[in-house]
XYZ file of C-alpha atoms in Angstrom:
499
model
C -94.777 0.724 16.233
C -92.036 2.180 14.254
C -92.838 5.090 11.484
C -89.768 5.349 9.851
C -91.072 3.573 6.989
C -93.777 6.337 6.016
C -90.982 8.238 3.665
C -91.363 4.732 1.298
C -94.919 5.090 1.581
C -95.128 8.327 0.285
C -92.387 8.029 -2.128
C -94.405 5.204 -3.661
C -97.048 7.569 -3.755
C -95.655 10.083 -5.505
C -93.855 8.029 -7.829
C -96.677 6.366 -9.452
C -97.429 7.062 -13.023
C -98.110 10.655 -13.011
C -101.822 11.562 -13.992
C -103.628 15.204 -14.750
C -104.593 16.994 -11.925
C -108.166 17.189 -12.338
C -109.642 20.524 -13.715
C -112.922 22.502 -14.123
C -113.936 21.408 -17.419
C -117.125 19.657 -18.581
C -117.196 15.812 -19.502
C -115.825 15.153 -22.639
C -118.301 14.421 -25.956
C -118.997 11.672 -28.622
C -116.063 13.292 -31.250
C -113.312 13.203 -28.461
C -114.153 10.060 -26.735
C -114.422 8.541 -30.524
C -110.912 10.471 -31.134
C -109.639 8.860 -28.292
C -110.127 5.626 -29.057
C -108.519 6.019 -32.549
C -105.484 6.787 -31.372
C -105.388 3.711 -28.769
C -105.758 1.317 -31.671
C -103.874 3.455 -33.916
C -100.402 1.769 -33.581
C -102.349 -2.044 -33.982
C -104.170 -0.363 -37.772
C -100.049 0.983 -38.604
C -98.516 -2.602 -37.637
C -101.237 -4.134 -39.612
C -100.572 -2.044 -42.677
C -96.967 -2.401 -42.576
C -97.565 -6.371 -42.982
C -99.940 -5.484 -45.891
C -97.448 -3.170 -47.500
C -94.900 -5.629 -46.856
C -96.525 -8.621 -48.669
C -97.877 -6.513 -51.355
C -93.933 -5.172 -52.199
C -92.350 -8.890 -51.938
C -92.172 -9.444 -55.758
C -90.466 -6.244 -56.822
C -88.020 -6.254 -53.511
C -86.865 -9.787 -54.003
C -87.602 -10.577 -50.414
C -87.255 -14.578 -50.918
C -83.853 -14.007 -52.996
C -82.669 -11.255 -50.334
C -83.849 -13.833 -47.382
C -82.099 -16.833 -48.947
C -78.555 -14.928 -49.266
C -78.682 -13.611 -45.909
C -79.562 -17.521 -44.767
C -76.251 -18.643 -47.087
C -74.328 -15.534 -45.322
C -75.079 -16.643 -41.814
C -74.245 -20.205 -42.533
C -70.590 -19.500 -43.560
C -69.905 -17.321 -40.657
C -67.274 -19.307 -38.824
C -66.943 -19.233 -35.070
C -64.442 -17.216 -34.619
C -67.107 -14.700 -35.794
C -69.226 -15.415 -33.011
C -65.995 -15.618 -30.252
C -65.308 -11.994 -31.687
C -69.105 -10.808 -31.466
C -69.699 -11.994 -28.067
C -66.684 -10.454 -26.956
C -67.379 -7.369 -27.924
C -71.099 -7.393 -26.561
C -69.806 -8.196 -23.308
C -67.141 -5.227 -23.383
C -70.078 -2.994 -24.416
C -71.906 -4.263 -21.713
C -69.550 -3.879 -19.433
C -68.477 -0.623 -19.802
C -71.731 0.601 -19.631
C -72.494 -1.063 -16.327
C -69.130 0.739 -14.797
C -70.908 4.021 -16.390
C -73.674 3.040 -14.519
C -73.034 2.714 -11.740
C -70.451 5.717 -11.376
C -73.440 7.744 -12.614
C -75.941 6.051 -9.823
C -73.401 6.355 -7.321
C -72.557 10.487 -7.779
C -76.544 11.456 -8.750
C -78.602 9.039 -7.062
C -80.041 7.646 -10.104
C -79.890 5.254 -13.080
C -78.490 7.154 -16.058
C -80.849 5.238 -18.750
C -84.257 5.601 -16.269
C -83.677 9.490 -16.313
C -83.051 9.687 -20.006
C -86.183 7.628 -20.663
C -88.531 9.943 -17.920
C -87.353 13.470 -19.124
C -87.207 12.600 -22.951
C -88.634 9.225 -24.093
C -91.639 9.812 -22.348
C -93.011 13.031 -24.066
C -92.046 11.492 -27.330
C -93.660 8.036 -27.197
C -97.067 9.599 -25.630
C -97.279 8.888 -22.318
C -99.629 9.603 -19.592
C -98.726 13.210 -18.822
C -100.960 13.869 -21.506
C -103.503 17.013 -20.306
C -107.287 15.246 -20.581
C -109.200 18.998 -19.723
C -110.540 19.940 -23.297
C -108.327 22.184 -25.534
C -110.039 24.822 -25.372
C -109.588 25.881 -21.218
C -106.562 28.108 -20.749
C -107.068 27.774 -16.897
C -107.462 23.855 -17.369
C -104.002 23.500 -19.332
C -101.953 26.008 -17.038
C -103.182 24.118 -13.922
C -102.135 20.551 -15.440
C -99.040 21.740 -16.747
C -98.004 23.142 -12.997
C -99.471 19.862 -11.504
C -96.982 17.954 -14.168
C -93.845 20.290 -13.163
C -94.597 19.717 -9.743
C -94.911 15.882 -9.872
C -91.563 15.888 -12.155
C -90.025 18.121 -9.548
C -90.992 15.632 -6.557
C -90.217 12.520 -8.758
C -86.667 13.854 -8.780
C -86.868 14.583 -5.284
C -87.434 11.503 -3.631
C -84.991 9.659 -5.414
C -82.329 11.999 -4.752
C -79.865 10.502 -2.378
C -78.329 13.936 -1.491
C -80.516 15.574 1.564
C -79.399 19.001 0.744
C -80.813 18.696 -2.954
C -84.109 16.925 -1.955
C -85.013 20.047 0.440
C -83.668 22.217 -2.916
C -86.277 20.193 -4.998
C -88.835 21.139 -2.539
C -88.500 24.294 -2.212
C -88.488 24.606 -6.456
C -92.183 22.750 -6.062
C -93.321 25.196 -3.522
C -92.113 27.946 -5.655
C -93.965 26.276 -8.653
C -97.449 25.853 -6.971
C -97.693 26.739 -3.248
C -100.348 23.845 -2.524
C -97.660 21.170 -3.544
C -98.512 18.839 -0.238
C -95.821 16.285 -0.815
C -93.337 19.150 -0.791
C -94.257 19.991 2.256
C -94.072 16.384 3.822
C -90.403 16.234 2.267
C -89.357 19.746 4.141
C -91.472 18.007 7.839
C -89.233 14.846 6.608
C -85.678 16.193 6.166
C -85.595 19.860 7.175
C -87.155 19.727 10.180
C -85.239 19.961 13.044
C -87.765 19.570 16.104
C -91.232 17.634 16.671
C -92.693 20.889 16.406
C -91.167 22.305 13.434
C -92.272 19.305 11.746
C -95.793 19.230 13.074
C -96.600 22.789 11.696
C -95.175 21.363 7.960
C -97.412 18.030 8.587
C -100.504 20.731 8.930
C -99.320 22.670 5.979
C -99.072 19.728 3.836
C -102.909 18.681 5.347
C -104.413 21.982 4.461
C -103.358 21.280 0.447
C -103.568 17.680 0.332
C -107.206 18.075 1.584
C -107.749 20.484 -1.162
C -106.621 18.272 -3.985
C -108.035 15.157 -2.493
C -111.330 16.958 -2.537
C -110.863 17.535 -5.960
C -109.952 14.365 -7.091
C -113.128 13.040 -5.856
C -115.160 15.325 -7.540
C -113.685 14.367 -11.185
C -112.674 10.289 -10.124
C -114.946 9.032 -12.839
C -114.341 10.953 -15.646
C -110.986 8.529 -16.574
C -109.082 6.209 -15.514
C -105.838 8.567 -14.855
C -108.210 10.915 -12.556
C -108.900 7.296 -10.909
C -105.055 6.871 -10.165
C -104.767 10.212 -9.095
C -107.583 10.002 -6.612
C -105.613 6.520 -5.435
C -102.453 9.074 -5.432
C -103.887 11.590 -3.469
C -106.104 9.317 -0.906
C -102.175 7.659 0.126
C -100.753 11.388 0.658
C -103.517 12.285 2.886
C -104.076 9.171 4.967
C -99.611 9.321 5.387
C -100.020 13.142 6.520
C -102.922 12.400 9.055
C -100.796 9.584 10.475
C -97.928 11.608 10.626
C -99.702 14.171 12.309
C -100.803 11.609 15.401
C -97.354 10.345 15.518
C -96.300 13.885 16.037
C -98.830 14.459 18.682
C -98.343 11.235 20.334
C -94.383 11.957 20.739
C -95.602 15.706 21.890
C -97.436 13.672 25.011
C -101.316 14.306 23.270
C -101.539 10.582 23.325
C -105.568 11.015 23.436
C -105.223 13.077 20.425
C -102.676 10.436 18.628
C -105.255 8.395 19.264
C -108.444 9.707 18.203
C -106.749 10.749 14.941
C -105.654 6.916 14.259
C -108.973 5.787 15.126
C -110.679 8.452 12.316
C -108.283 7.013 9.659
C -108.803 3.814 10.135
C -112.514 4.340 9.876
C -112.334 6.442 6.933
C -110.345 4.206 5.044
C -110.587 0.864 5.908
C -108.790 -1.055 2.918
C -105.411 0.615 3.717
C -104.678 -1.439 6.158
C -101.038 -1.643 5.251
C -99.918 1.483 6.800
C -99.737 -0.613 9.582
C -101.807 2.557 11.443
C -103.344 -0.415 14.190
C -99.751 -0.587 15.375
C -99.399 2.339 16.047
C -102.775 2.730 17.747
C -101.769 -0.127 19.908
C -98.659 1.363 20.960
C -100.385 4.802 21.850
C -103.357 2.763 23.552
C -100.381 0.744 25.657
C -99.165 4.161 26.345
C -102.700 5.224 28.412
C -102.891 1.228 29.609
C -106.082 1.043 28.415
C -105.732 -2.956 27.861
C -109.071 -3.198 27.284
C -109.129 -1.238 24.267
C -105.766 -2.763 23.185
C -107.785 -6.445 23.624
C -110.682 -4.979 20.927
C -107.941 -3.790 18.579
C -106.423 -6.986 18.573
C -109.388 -9.249 18.391
C -110.009 -7.540 14.981
C -106.294 -7.275 13.195
C -105.074 -10.489 14.938
C -107.127 -12.794 12.806
C -105.565 -15.469 10.709
C -106.516 -14.418 7.462
C -104.310 -11.202 7.568
C -100.658 -10.330 8.177
C -98.968 -10.623 11.103
C -95.927 -8.468 12.653
C -94.069 -8.352 15.988
C -96.291 -5.667 17.198
C -99.188 -7.669 17.477
C -97.911 -10.997 17.992
C -95.795 -9.233 21.509
C -98.564 -7.389 22.205
C -101.036 -10.150 21.994
C -98.381 -12.383 24.379
C -97.793 -9.096 27.114
C -101.984 -9.030 27.560
C -102.072 -12.574 28.302
C -98.694 -11.918 30.751
C -100.095 -9.715 32.520
C -102.698 -11.561 33.939
C -100.183 -14.458 35.627
C -96.974 -11.983 35.540
C -97.095 -10.987 39.221
C -97.495 -14.369 40.620
C -95.570 -16.218 38.642
C -92.447 -18.270 39.803
C -90.744 -20.721 38.285
C -89.885 -22.884 41.229
C -93.701 -22.986 41.870
C -94.487 -23.651 38.330
C -91.970 -26.729 38.746
C -93.863 -27.750 41.882
C -96.861 -27.788 41.221
C -97.342 -27.600 37.105
C -98.686 -24.658 35.038
C -102.195 -23.115 35.714
C -104.504 -22.397 32.327
C -103.795 -19.069 32.537
C -100.200 -19.274 32.595
C -100.323 -22.188 29.865
C -101.710 -19.277 27.397
C -99.566 -16.661 28.248
C -96.608 -19.485 27.678
C -98.269 -20.190 24.659
C -98.404 -16.490 23.108
C -95.133 -15.997 23.854
C -93.671 -18.586 21.923
C -95.963 -17.724 19.307
C -94.414 -14.138 19.462
C -91.238 -15.742 19.589
C -91.638 -18.164 16.154
C -92.593 -14.790 14.345
C -89.722 -12.955 15.255
C -87.024 -15.039 17.891
C -84.956 -11.738 17.724
C -87.007 -9.447 19.819
C -86.199 -10.961 23.783
C -82.856 -10.488 23.157
C -83.258 -6.622 22.895
C -86.487 -6.630 25.638
C -84.234 -8.718 27.940
C -81.341 -6.128 27.155
C -79.218 -8.938 26.214
C -77.940 -6.893 23.155
C -77.745 -3.129 22.729
C -80.525 -1.357 21.317
C -79.794 1.532 18.677
C -82.404 3.726 16.858
C -84.850 1.751 14.450
C -83.912 2.177 11.038
C -86.044 3.664 8.295
C -87.491 0.765 7.028
C -88.132 -2.846 8.429
C -88.179 -6.351 7.549
C -90.696 -8.341 8.574
C -89.436 -11.468 10.586
C -86.175 -9.394 11.039
C -83.686 -7.860 13.052
C -84.555 -4.418 12.157
C -88.476 -5.303 12.881
C -87.278 -6.518 16.459
C -84.983 -3.610 16.859
C -88.316 -1.019 16.079
C -90.624 -2.892 18.147
C -88.354 -2.970 21.364
C -87.432 0.676 21.099
C -91.247 1.563 21.620
C -92.819 -1.295 23.453
C -89.593 -2.068 25.856
C -91.460 0.630 28.135
C -94.531 -1.132 28.046
C -93.372 -4.511 29.367
C -91.099 -2.796 32.053
C -94.762 -1.319 33.562
C -96.361 -4.511 33.725
C -94.581 -6.534 37.409
C -92.765 -9.936 35.963
C -93.666 -9.615 32.383
C -89.694 -9.904 31.767
C -89.643 -12.305 34.257
C -91.693 -14.943 32.545
C -90.410 -13.770 29.126
C -86.767 -14.706 29.983
C -88.156 -18.309 31.663
C -90.003 -19.219 28.922
C -89.177 -18.132 25.662
C -86.438 -20.395 24.577
C -88.533 -23.202 24.783
C -90.148 -22.034 21.029
C -86.723 -23.436 19.793
C -87.246 -27.147 21.443
C -90.592 -26.991 19.894
C -89.536 -26.284 16.498
C -85.865 -27.839 16.358
C -85.105 -27.157 12.491
C -86.903 -23.937 12.265
C -86.042 -23.085 8.577
C -87.481 -25.957 6.911
C -91.072 -26.234 9.037
C -92.944 -24.210 11.329
C -95.387 -24.543 13.923
C -97.629 -21.514 13.548
C -95.928 -19.591 10.873
C -94.415 -20.473 7.447
C -90.732 -22.005 8.269
C -88.552 -18.894 9.041
C -87.019 -17.339 6.067
C -83.556 -17.397 5.616
C -82.752 -14.623 3.536
C -83.392 -11.865 6.955
C -80.478 -11.672 7.247
C -78.873 -10.415 4.185
C -81.554 -7.598 4.136
C -81.157 -6.692 7.954
C -77.368 -6.089 7.099
C -78.307 -3.605 4.140
C -81.163 -1.903 6.164
C -79.197 -1.825 9.721
C -75.946 0.402 10.001
C -72.452 -1.719 9.913
C -71.406 -1.513 13.648
C -74.483 -3.308 14.639
C -73.855 -7.127 14.670
C -77.438 -8.702 13.074
C -79.184 -11.493 15.069
C -79.361 -14.310 13.200
C -82.115 -16.965 13.584
C -80.823 -19.360 17.009
C -80.370 -22.655 15.087
C -80.465 -25.525 17.285
C -77.149 -26.827 18.740
C -76.232 -30.663 18.516
C -75.664 -32.127 22.192
C -71.803 -33.111 23.326
C -72.854 -36.713 22.992
C -73.450 -36.203 19.414
C -70.107 -34.818 18.866
C -68.532 -37.276 20.740
C -69.737 -40.104 19.035
C -68.702 -38.678 15.660
C -65.311 -37.785 16.678
C -64.851 -41.258 18.266
C -65.926 -42.967 14.945
C -63.784 -40.566 12.826
C -60.752 -41.519 14.845
C -61.186 -44.793 14.596
C -61.712 -45.033 11.154
C -58.550 -43.218 10.504
C -56.620 -45.466 13.192
C -57.661 -48.445 11.440
C -56.831 -47.042 7.553
C -53.432 -46.320 8.943
C -52.602 -49.791 10.553
C -53.681 -51.037 7.186
C -51.374 -49.084 5.129
C -48.793 -48.835 7.737
C -48.513 -52.037 9.881
C -45.164 -51.706 11.182
C -45.093 -47.836 11.622
C -48.605 -48.019 13.655
C -47.408 -51.240 15.865
C -44.055 -49.584 16.936
C -46.550 -46.220 17.818
C -48.683 -48.391 19.594
C -45.944 -49.530 21.808
C -44.391 -45.873 22.582
C -48.440 -45.022 23.526
C -49.084 -47.884 25.471
C -45.558 -47.794 27.417
C -45.905 -43.749 27.845
C -49.429 -44.467 29.093
C -48.192 -47.333 31.596
C -45.511 -45.103 33.053
C -47.892 -42.027 33.712
C -50.566 -44.841 35.495
C -47.300 -46.228 37.531
C -46.292 -42.623 38.528
C -49.764 -41.407 39.929
C-alpha cells in the first residue's frame, strides 16, 4: 500500500537512545564490571550518605527551630502573596511558551530539548559513553565518529527545512562514508527520479549490511549493543523494503516480490512495517490471486491488526468469483447465492473497518496523492489504499458494480457506528481531527457517514413543537390568539373558495 510512512520509521530508528558502535575489543574483565556496578549504585550511596550527614548535623544546624520558623512564616502570608506568586509564575510560563513556539516554528525543534540533548546529557553521564576498552585508540576513534554521525542524523531527521536536512546528511557522510541513514535521507529528499533513489538506497544497503553484521557479532556484550542491533535491524529492513518499492515502480515486479518475501522470512517479527501490504499490492499487479489468498490466510487473522489493504483485498478476492455474473435485478428476483452472500459480507466487513474507501474507488470523490503518514481507519488510509489499488478493482469485471450496489448496506447494519461496532471496535471519533493535520488544506476530509433520521421523525418533532408553542401562546395571550385564529381561518376559507 502506501509506503510514505517509512520516513517516520527510519526517524524512529535513528532517534532511539544512542548506543556506541561495536568495536573489536575483547569482553570486559571483572574489574571493569565491578567498576560499572559501583558507578550504577553511586547515586543511591550518595543519597544515603547525604541523609546520614543531615541527621548527624541536625542539632548544630538547629533544623527543628529553623523548620518551625519557616512554618510560621508560611502561615503568616496573606492571600495577596499567593495571588501575586501565581500571576508571576503564569506570566513567566506564558513568556517561555511564546519563545518555545517561535523557536520551534523557526528552527523546527524545541529550544529546551535541544539544550538538554546537546549539553545536559554529557554532563549527566548519558548513554553515549563508549564501552570499548580505554586502551584501544581505534575503538575510541570509531565510537567518537559513530556518536558524531548519530548526533548529526538525529538533528537532520528533526529538521523541518529540507535543504538543511540534505546538508546535514552530507555532513554525516564527510564524517563517515558508511553512514546508511544519510544515504536514506538523500534518497528520500534529494533524489528526483526513482532510478536515483534506487542508486542511493543500494549504497545505503551496502553500508547498512556492514554495520548490521558488526552489530550481530557484539550484540551480547551489553544492553547498549543490543539496542544498537535493534536500531541497525530496523534501518536495514527499511532500506530493503524501499529497494523493493523502487523495483515495483520501475516495473520489476517479480524482483520486488522476491525481496519482500525474503524480508518476511528473515525478519518475521517486524510485521509493524506492513511489508505484507506491499506484497499484496505487487501480487495483485501480477494477478497471482492464489498467492494473494495465501498471504491473506496468514495475516488476515483475528489476533493481528487489520488495515484497509487487508480487508478490501479479501473483499476483492471474494467479489472476483461472482462479480462478472452479478445483476441487481436478478439478485432481487431469485435472492443471493452463497458465494454472493460471502462477497457482500466481505464488503460490509471492509466498509465497517474503513467507510471512506468506497467513495474513492467509485470515484465519487476526487483522489489526491497519499500523504506521507496515514491513520488507520481514517480518510488518509482510504486515499492511500485507493491510490494504489483502484486499478486492481477496475481490472476485475463487475467488481466496482457489486461494491456500488452493496456498500451502503453496512450503515443499516450498524445504525450508530460511533457507539457500537459489529465486527470491529466502534469507529473512533478522533480520526477527523487527525486527518485534517495529515491531509492538505484544500482536500475536503471525509467524515464517517452517520445514519440520517427519517422524514417522518422530523415531521412529527416539528408538529409537536409547533402545537406546544401555539398552546402556550393561547394560554398567555387568549385575545390576541383568538384574533389571529379568526384571521387564519378567514384567509384559508378565501383560498379554498378561490380554488
